[in-house]
Amino acid sequence: MNKVILMGRLTRDPEVRYSQGAQPLAIARYTLAVDRRQARTNGGDDQNADFINCVAFGRAGEFAEKYLHKGTKIAITGRIQTGSYTNKDGQKVYTTEVVVEDQEFAESKNAAGGNGEGSYNGGSYTRGGYAGSAPAAGGAGDGFMNIPDGIDEELPFN
């Protein structure tokens, strides 16, 4: 089984490109700084970070382009993919990256400094408990939908 779960912060804004062809495919690349705790010899914790290259395709790539920015704390699931190529100097270069399957914000909008809340899980964007293709329109900017007047009877809570 090849399954990866990571939580960290983006080191820079995602780099997004689109494939050629009749149906262009978004390809977003970003690097996550993931904390690694190591016990120090004097009994305290010493934090280091691993920098993990990630790639998101299709709708996940579009989500990254629109909502993810440098410093955003996210949690992702995906799979490790390895590869290799020969560079212009004729040396073989080996690559390792995580192919993102699901990604979601790992801190609140206020804690993130206004980056927004929500998640992308392989098919739809979720915000404030409601699913859709984009953040709720007409909201007060607090992550909740505006409820029209006159439908109080239909709500399961009052």
CSV table of N, CA, C and O in Angstrom, one decimal, residues 78-158:
chain,number,residue,atom,x,y,z
A,78,GLY,N,-2.0,11.3,-0.1
A,78,GLY,CA,-1.6,11.0,-1.5
A,78,GLY,C,-0.8,9.8,-1.5
A,78,GLY,O,-0.8,8.9,-0.6
A,79,ARG,N,0.0,9.7,-2.5
A,79,ARG,CA,0.9,8.6,-2.7
A,79,ARG,C,2.3,9.1,-3.1
A,79,ARG,O,2.4,10.1,-3.8
A,80,ILE,N,3.3,8.3,-2.8
A,80,ILE,CA,4.7,8.7,-3.2
A,80,ILE,C,4.9,8.2,-4.6
A,80,ILE,O,4.6,7.0,-4.9
A,81,GLN,N,5.6,9.0,-5.4
A,81,GLN,CA,5.9,8.6,-6.7
A,81,GLN,C,7.4,8.9,-7.0
A,81,GLN,O,7.8,10.0,-6.6
A,82,THR,N,8.1,8.0,-7.5
A,82,THR,CA,9.5,8.2,-7.8
A,82,THR,C,9.7,8.2,-9.3
A,82,THR,O,8.9,7.7,-10.1
A,83,GLY,N,10.8,8.9,-9.7
A,83,GLY,CA,11.1,8.9,-11.1
A,83,GLY,C,12.6,9.3,-11.3
A,83,GLY,O,13.3,9.5,-10.3
A,84,SER,N,13.0,9.4,-12.6
A,84,SER,CA,14.3,9.8,-12.8
A,84,SER,C,14.4,10.4,-14.2
A,84,SER,O,13.5,10.2,-15.1
A,85,TYR,N,15.4,11.3,-14.4
A,85,TYR,CA,15.7,11.9,-15.8
A,85,TYR,C,17.1,12.2,-15.9
A,85,TYR,O,17.9,12.2,-14.9
A,86,THR,N,17.6,12.4,-17.1
A,86,THR,CA,19.0,12.8,-17.3
A,86,THR,C,19.0,14.3,-17.5
A,86,THR,O,18.4,14.8,-18.4
A,87,ASN,N,19.8,15.0,-16.7
A,87,ASN,CA,19.9,16.5,-16.9
A,87,ASN,C,20.8,16.8,-18.1
A,87,ASN,O,21.4,16.0,-18.7
A,88,LYS,N,20.9,18.1,-18.3
A,88,LYS,CA,21.7,18.6,-19.5
A,88,LYS,C,23.2,18.3,-19.4
A,88,LYS,O,23.9,18.3,-20.4
A,89,ASP,N,23.7,18.0,-18.2
A,89,ASP,CA,25.1,17.6,-18.0
A,89,ASP,C,25.3,16.1,-18.1
A,89,ASP,O,26.4,15.6,-18.0
A,90,GLY,N,24.2,15.3,-18.5
A,90,GLY,CA,24.3,13.9,-18.7
A,90,GLY,C,24.2,13.1,-17.4
A,90,GLY,O,24.5,11.9,-17.4
A,91,GLN,N,23.9,13.7,-16.3
A,91,GLN,CA,23.8,13.0,-15.0
A,91,GLN,C,22.4,12.6,-14.8
A,91,GLN,O,21.5,13.3,-15.0
A,92,LYS,N,22.2,11.4,-14.2
A,92,LYS,CA,20.9,10.9,-13.9
A,92,LYS,C,20.5,11.5,-12.6
A,92,LYS,O,21.2,11.5,-11.6
A,93,VAL,N,19.3,12.1,-12.6
A,93,VAL,CA,18.7,12.7,-11.4
A,93,VAL,C,17.5,11.9,-11.0
A,93,VAL,O,16.6,11.6,-11.8
A,94,TYR,N,17.4,11.6,-9.7
A,94,TYR,CA,16.3,10.8,-9.1
A,94,TYR,C,15.3,11.8,-8.4
A,94,TYR,O,15.8,12.7,-7.7
A,95,THR,N,14.0,11.6,-8.6
A,95,THR,CA,13.0,12.4,-8.0
A,95,THR,C,12.1,11.6,-7.1
A,95,THR,O,11.8,10.5,-7.4
A,96,THR,N,11.6,12.3,-6.1
A,96,THR,CA,10.5,11.7,-5.2
A,96,THR,C,9.5,12.9,-4.9
A,96,THR,O,9.9,14.0,-4.6
A,97,GLU,N,8.3,12.6,-5.1
A,97,GLU,CA,7.2,13.6,-4.8
A,97,GLU,C,6.0,12.9,-4.4
A,97,GLU,O,5.8,11.7,-4.6
A,98,VAL,N,5.1,13.6,-3.7
A,98,VAL,CA,3.8,13.1,-3.3
A,98,VAL,C,2.7,13.6,-4.3
A,98,VAL,O,2.6,14.8,-4.6
A,99,VAL,N,2.0,12.6,-4.9
A,99,VAL,CA,0.9,12.9,-5.8
A,99,VAL,C,-0.3,13.1,-4.9
A,99,VAL,O,-0.7,12.2,-4.2
A,100,VAL,N,-0.9,14.3,-4.8
A,100,VAL,CA,-1.9,14.7,-3.9
A,100,VAL,C,-3.3,14.1,-4.4
A,100,VAL,O,-3.6,14.3,-5.5
A,101,GLU,N,-3.9,13.4,-3.5
A,101,GLU,CA,-5.3,12.9,-3.7
A,101,GLU,C,-6.3,13.8,-3.0
A,101,GLU,O,-7.3,14.1,-3.6
A,102,ASP,N,-6.1,14.2,-1.8
A,102,ASP,CA,-6.9,15.0,-1.0
A,102,ASP,C,-6.1,16.1,-0.3
A,102,ASP,O,-5.0,15.8,0.1
A,103,GLN,N,-6.6,17.3,-0.2
A,103,GLN,CA,-5.9,18.4,0.5
A,103,GLN,C,-7.0,19.2,1.2
A,103,GLN,O,-8.1,19.4,0.7
A,104,GLU,N,-6.7,19.7,2.4
A,104,GLU,CA,-7.6,20.5,3.2
A,104,GLU,C,-6.8,21.4,4.1
A,104,GLU,O,-5.7,21.2,4.5
A,105,PHE,N,-7.5,22.5,4.4
A,105,PHE,CA,-6.9,23.5,5.3
A,105,PHE,C,-6.8,22.9,6.7
A,105,PHE,O,-7.6,22.2,7.2
A,106,ALA,N,-5.7,23.2,7.4
A,106,ALA,CA,-5.4,22.6,8.7
A,106,ALA,C,-5.5,23.6,9.8
A,106,ALA,O,-5.1,23.3,11.0
A,107,GLU,N,-5.9,24.9,9.5
A,107,GLU,CA,-6.1,25.9,10.6
A,107,GLU,C,-7.3,26.8,10.1
A,107,GLU,O,-7.6,26.8,9.0
A,108,SER,N,-7.8,27.5,11.1
A,108,SER,CA,-9.0,28.3,10.8
A,108,SER,C,-8.6,29.5,10.0
A,108,SER,O,-7.4,29.9,9.9
A,109,LYS,N,-9.6,30.2,9.4
A,109,LYS,CA,-9.4,31.4,8.6
A,109,LYS,C,-8.7,32.5,9.4
A,109,LYS,O,-7.7,33.1,8.9
A,110,ASN,N,-9.1,32.7,10.6
A,110,ASN,CA,-8.5,33.7,11.5
A,110,ASN,C,-7.0,33.4,11.8
A,110,ASN,O,-6.2,34.2,11.8
A,111,ALA,N,-6.7,32.1,12.1
A,111,ALA,CA,-5.4,31.7,12.5
A,111,ALA,C,-4.5,31.8,11.3
A,111,ALA,O,-3.3,32.1,11.4
A,112,ALA,N,-5.0,31.6,10.1
A,112,ALA,CA,-4.2,31.6,8.8
A,112,ALA,C,-4.0,33.0,8.3
A,112,ALA,O,-3.4,33.2,7.3
A,113,GLY,N,-4.6,34.0,8.9
A,113,GLY,CA,-4.5,35.4,8.4
A,113,GLY,C,-5.3,35.6,7.2
A,113,GLY,O,-4.9,36.4,6.3
A,114,GLY,N,-6.5,35.0,7.1
A,114,GLY,CA,-7.4,35.3,6.1
A,114,GLY,C,-7.3,34.4,4.8
A,114,GLY,O,-7.7,34.8,3.8
A,115,ASN,N,-6.7,33.2,5.0
A,115,ASN,CA,-6.5,32.3,3.8
A,115,ASN,C,-7.8,31.6,3.5
A,115,ASN,O,-7.9,31.0,2.4
A,116,GLY,N,-8.8,31.6,4.3
A,116,GLY,CA,-10.0,30.9,4.0
A,116,GLY,C,-10.0,29.5,4.6
A,116,GLY,O,-9.0,28.9,4.9
A,117,GLU,N,-11.2,28.9,4.7
A,117,GLU,CA,-11.3,27.5,5.2
A,117,GLU,C,-12.0,26.7,4.1
A,117,GLU,O,-12.8,27.2,3.4
A,118,GLY,N,-11.6,25.4,4.1
A,118,GLY,CA,-12.3,24.6,3.2
A,118,GLY,C,-11.4,23.4,2.9
A,118,GLY,O,-10.3,23.3,3.4
A,119,SER,N,-11.9,22.5,2.0
A,119,SER,CA,-11.0,21.4,1.6
A,119,SER,C,-11.4,21.0,0.2
A,119,SER,O,-12.5,21.2,-0.3
A,120,TYR,N,-10.5,20.3,-0.4
A,120,TYR,CA,-10.8,19.6,-1.7
A,120,TYR,C,-10.5,18.2,-1.5
A,120,TYR,O,-9.4,17.8,-1.1
A,121,ASN,N,-11.5,17.3,-1.8
A,121,ASN,CA,-11.3,15.9,-1.6
A,121,ASN,C,-11.7,15.1,-2.8
A,121,ASN,O,-12.7,14.4,-2.8
A,122,GLY,N,-11.0,15.3,-3.8
A,122,GLY,CA,-11.1,14.5,-5.0
A,122,GLY,C,-12.3,14.8,-5.9
A,122,GLY,O,-12.5,14.1,-6.9
A,123,GLY,N,-13.2,15.7,-5.6
A,123,GLY,CA,-14.3,15.9,-6.4
A,123,GLY,C,-15.1,17.2,-6.2
A,123,GLY,O,-15.7,17.7,-7.0
A,124,SER,N,-15.0,17.7,-4.9
A,124,SER,CA,-15.8,18.9,-4.6
A,124,SER,C,-15.1,19.7,-3.6
A,124,SER,O,-14.3,19.2,-2.8
A,125,TYR,N,-15.4,21.0,-3.6
A,125,TYR,CA,-14.8,21.9,-2.6
A,125,TYR,C,-15.8,22.0,-1.5
A,125,TYR,O,-17.0,22.1,-1.7
A,126,THR,N,-15.4,21.9,-0.2
A,126,THR,CA,-16.3,22.0,0.9
A,126,THR,C,-15.9,23.3,1.7
A,126,THR,O,-14.7,23.5,2.0
A,127,ARG,N,-16.9,24.0,2.1
A,127,ARG,CA,-16.6,25.2,2.9
A,127,ARG,C,-17.7,25.3,4.0
A,127,ARG,O,-18.9,25.3,3.7
A,128,GLY,N,-17.3,25.4,5.2
A,128,GLY,CA,-18.3,25.6,6.3
A,128,GLY,C,-19.3,24.5,6.4
A,128,GLY,O,-20.5,24.8,6.8
A,129,GLY,N,-19.0,23.3,6.0
A,129,GLY,CA,-19.9,22.2,6.1
A,129,GLY,C,-20.8,22.1,4.8
A,129,GLY,O,-21.6,21.2,4.8
A,130,TYR,N,-20.7,23.0,3.9
A,130,TYR,CA,-21.6,22.9,2.7
A,130,TYR,C,-20.7,22.6,1.5
A,130,TYR,O,-19.6,23.2,1.3
A,131,ALA,N,-21.1,21.7,0.6
A,131,ALA,CA,-20.3,21.3,-0.5
A,131,ALA,C,-20.7,22.1,-1.7
A,131,ALA,O,-21.9,22.4,-1.9
A,132,GLY,N,-19.8,22.4,-2.6
A,132,GLY,CA,-20.1,23.1,-3.8
A,132,GLY,C,-18.8,23.2,-4.7
A,132,GLY,O,-17.8,22.6,-4.3
A,133,SER,N,-18.9,24.0,-5.7
A,133,SER,CA,-17.7,24.1,-6.6
A,133,SER,C,-16.8,25.3,-6.2
A,133,SER,O,-15.8,25.5,-6.8
A,134,ALA,N,-17.3,26.1,-5.3
A,134,ALA,CA,-16.6,27.3,-4.9
A,134,ALA,C,-17.0,27.8,-3.5
A,134,ALA,O,-18.1,27.3,-3.1
A,135,PRO,N,-16.4,28.7,-2.9
A,135,PRO,CA,-16.8,29.2,-1.6
A,135,PRO,C,-18.3,29.8,-1.7
A,135,PRO,O,-18.6,30.3,-2.8
A,136,ALA,N,-19.0,29.7,-0.6
A,136,ALA,CA,-20.4,30.2,-0.6
A,136,ALA,C,-20.4,31.6,-1.0
A,136,ALA,O,-19.8,32.5,-0.4
A,137,ALA,N,-21.2,31.9,-2.0
A,137,ALA,CA,-21.4,33.3,-2.5
A,137,ALA,C,-22.4,34.0,-1.6
A,137,ALA,O,-23.3,33.4,-1.1
A,138,GLY,N,-22.2,35.3,-1.4
A,138,GLY,CA,-23.1,36.1,-0.6
A,138,GLY,C,-23.0,35.9,0.8
A,138,GLY,O,-23.8,36.4,1.6
A,139,GLY,N,-22.0,35.2,1.3
A,139,GLY,CA,-21.7,35.1,2.7
A,139,GLY,C,-21.2,36.3,3.3
A,139,GLY,O,-20.8,37.3,2.6
A,140,ALA,N,-21.2,36.4,4.6
A,140,ALA,CA,-20.7,37.5,5.3
A,140,ALA,C,-19.1,37.5,5.5
A,140,ALA,O,-18.6,38.3,6.2
A,141,GLY,N,-18.5,36.6,4.8
A,141,GLY,CA,-17.0,36.5,4.9
A,141,GLY,C,-16.6,35.7,6.1
A,141,GLY,O,-15.4,35.7,6.4
A,142,ASP,N,-17.5,35.1,6.8
A,142,ASP,CA,-17.2,34.3,8.0
A,142,ASP,C,-17.2,32.8,7.8
A,142,ASP,O,-17.1,32.1,8.7
A,143,GLY,N,-17.5,32.4,6.5
A,143,GLY,CA,-17.5,31.0,6.3
A,143,GLY,C,-18.9,30.4,6.4
A,143,GLY,O,-19.1,29.2,6.2
A,144,PHE,N,-19.9,31.2,6.7
A,144,PHE,CA,-21.3,30.7,6.8
A,144,PHE,C,-22.2,31.2,5.7
A,144,PHE,O,-22.0,32.4,5.2
A,145,MET,N,-23.1,30.5,5.2
A,145,MET,CA,-24.1,30.9,4.2
A,145,MET,C,-25.1,31.9,4.8
A,145,MET,O,-25.5,31.7,6.0
A,146,ASN,N,-25.6,32.8,4.0
A,146,ASN,CA,-26.7,33.6,4.4
A,146,ASN,C,-28.0,32.8,4.2
A,146,ASN,O,-28.1,32.2,3.1
A,147,ILE,N,-28.9,32.8,5.2
A,147,ILE,CA,-30.1,32.1,5.0
A,147,ILE,C,-31.2,33.1,4.7
A,147,ILE,O,-31.4,34.1,5.5
A,148,PRO,N,-31.9,32.9,3.6
A,148,PRO,CA,-33.0,33.9,3.3
A,148,PRO,C,-34.1,33.9,4.3
A,148,PRO,O,-34.3,32.9,5.0
A,149,ASP,N,-34.7,35.1,4.5
A,149,ASP,CA,-35.8,35.2,5.4
A,149,ASP,C,-37.0,34.3,5.0
A,149,ASP,O,-37.2,34.1,3.8
A,150,GLY,N,-37.8,33.9,6.0
A,150,GLY,CA,-39.0,33.1,5.7
A,150,GLY,C,-38.9,31.6,5.6
A,150,GLY,O,-39.8,31.0,5.2
A,151,ILE,N,-37.7,31.1,5.8
A,151,ILE,CA,-37.6,29.6,5.7
A,151,ILE,C,-37.2,29.0,7.1
A,151,ILE,O,-36.8,27.9,7.1
A,152,ASP,N,-37.5,29.7,8.2
A,152,ASP,CA,-37.2,29.2,9.5
A,152,ASP,C,-37.9,27.9,9.8
A,152,ASP,O,-37.3,27.1,10.5
A,153,GLU,N,-39.1,27.7,9.2
A,153,GLU,CA,-39.8,26.4,9.5
A,153,GLU,C,-39.1,25.2,9.0
A,153,GLU,O,-39.3,24.1,9.4
A,154,GLU,N,-38.3,25.4,7.9
A,154,GLU,CA,-37.6,24.3,7.2
A,154,GLU,C,-36.3,23.9,7.9
A,154,GLU,O,-35.8,22.8,7.7
A,155,LEU,N,-35.8,24.7,8.8
A,155,LEU,CA,-34.6,24.4,9.5
A,155,LEU,C,-34.8,23.5,10.6
A,155,LEU,O,-35.7,23.6,11.4
A,156,PRO,N,-33.8,22.5,10.8
A,156,PRO,CA,-34.0,21.5,11.9
A,156,PRO,C,-33.7,22.1,13.3
A,156,PRO,O,-33.8,21.4,14.3
A,157,PHE,N,-33.3,23.4,13.3
A,157,PHE,CA,-33.0,24.0,14.6
A,157,PHE,C,-33.5,25.4,14.6
A,157,PHE,O,-33.6,26.0,13.6
A,158,ASN,N,-34.0,25.9,15.7
A,158,ASN,CA,-34.5,27.3,15.8
A,158,ASN,C,-34.0,27.9,17.1
A,158,ASN,O,-33.8,27.3,18.1
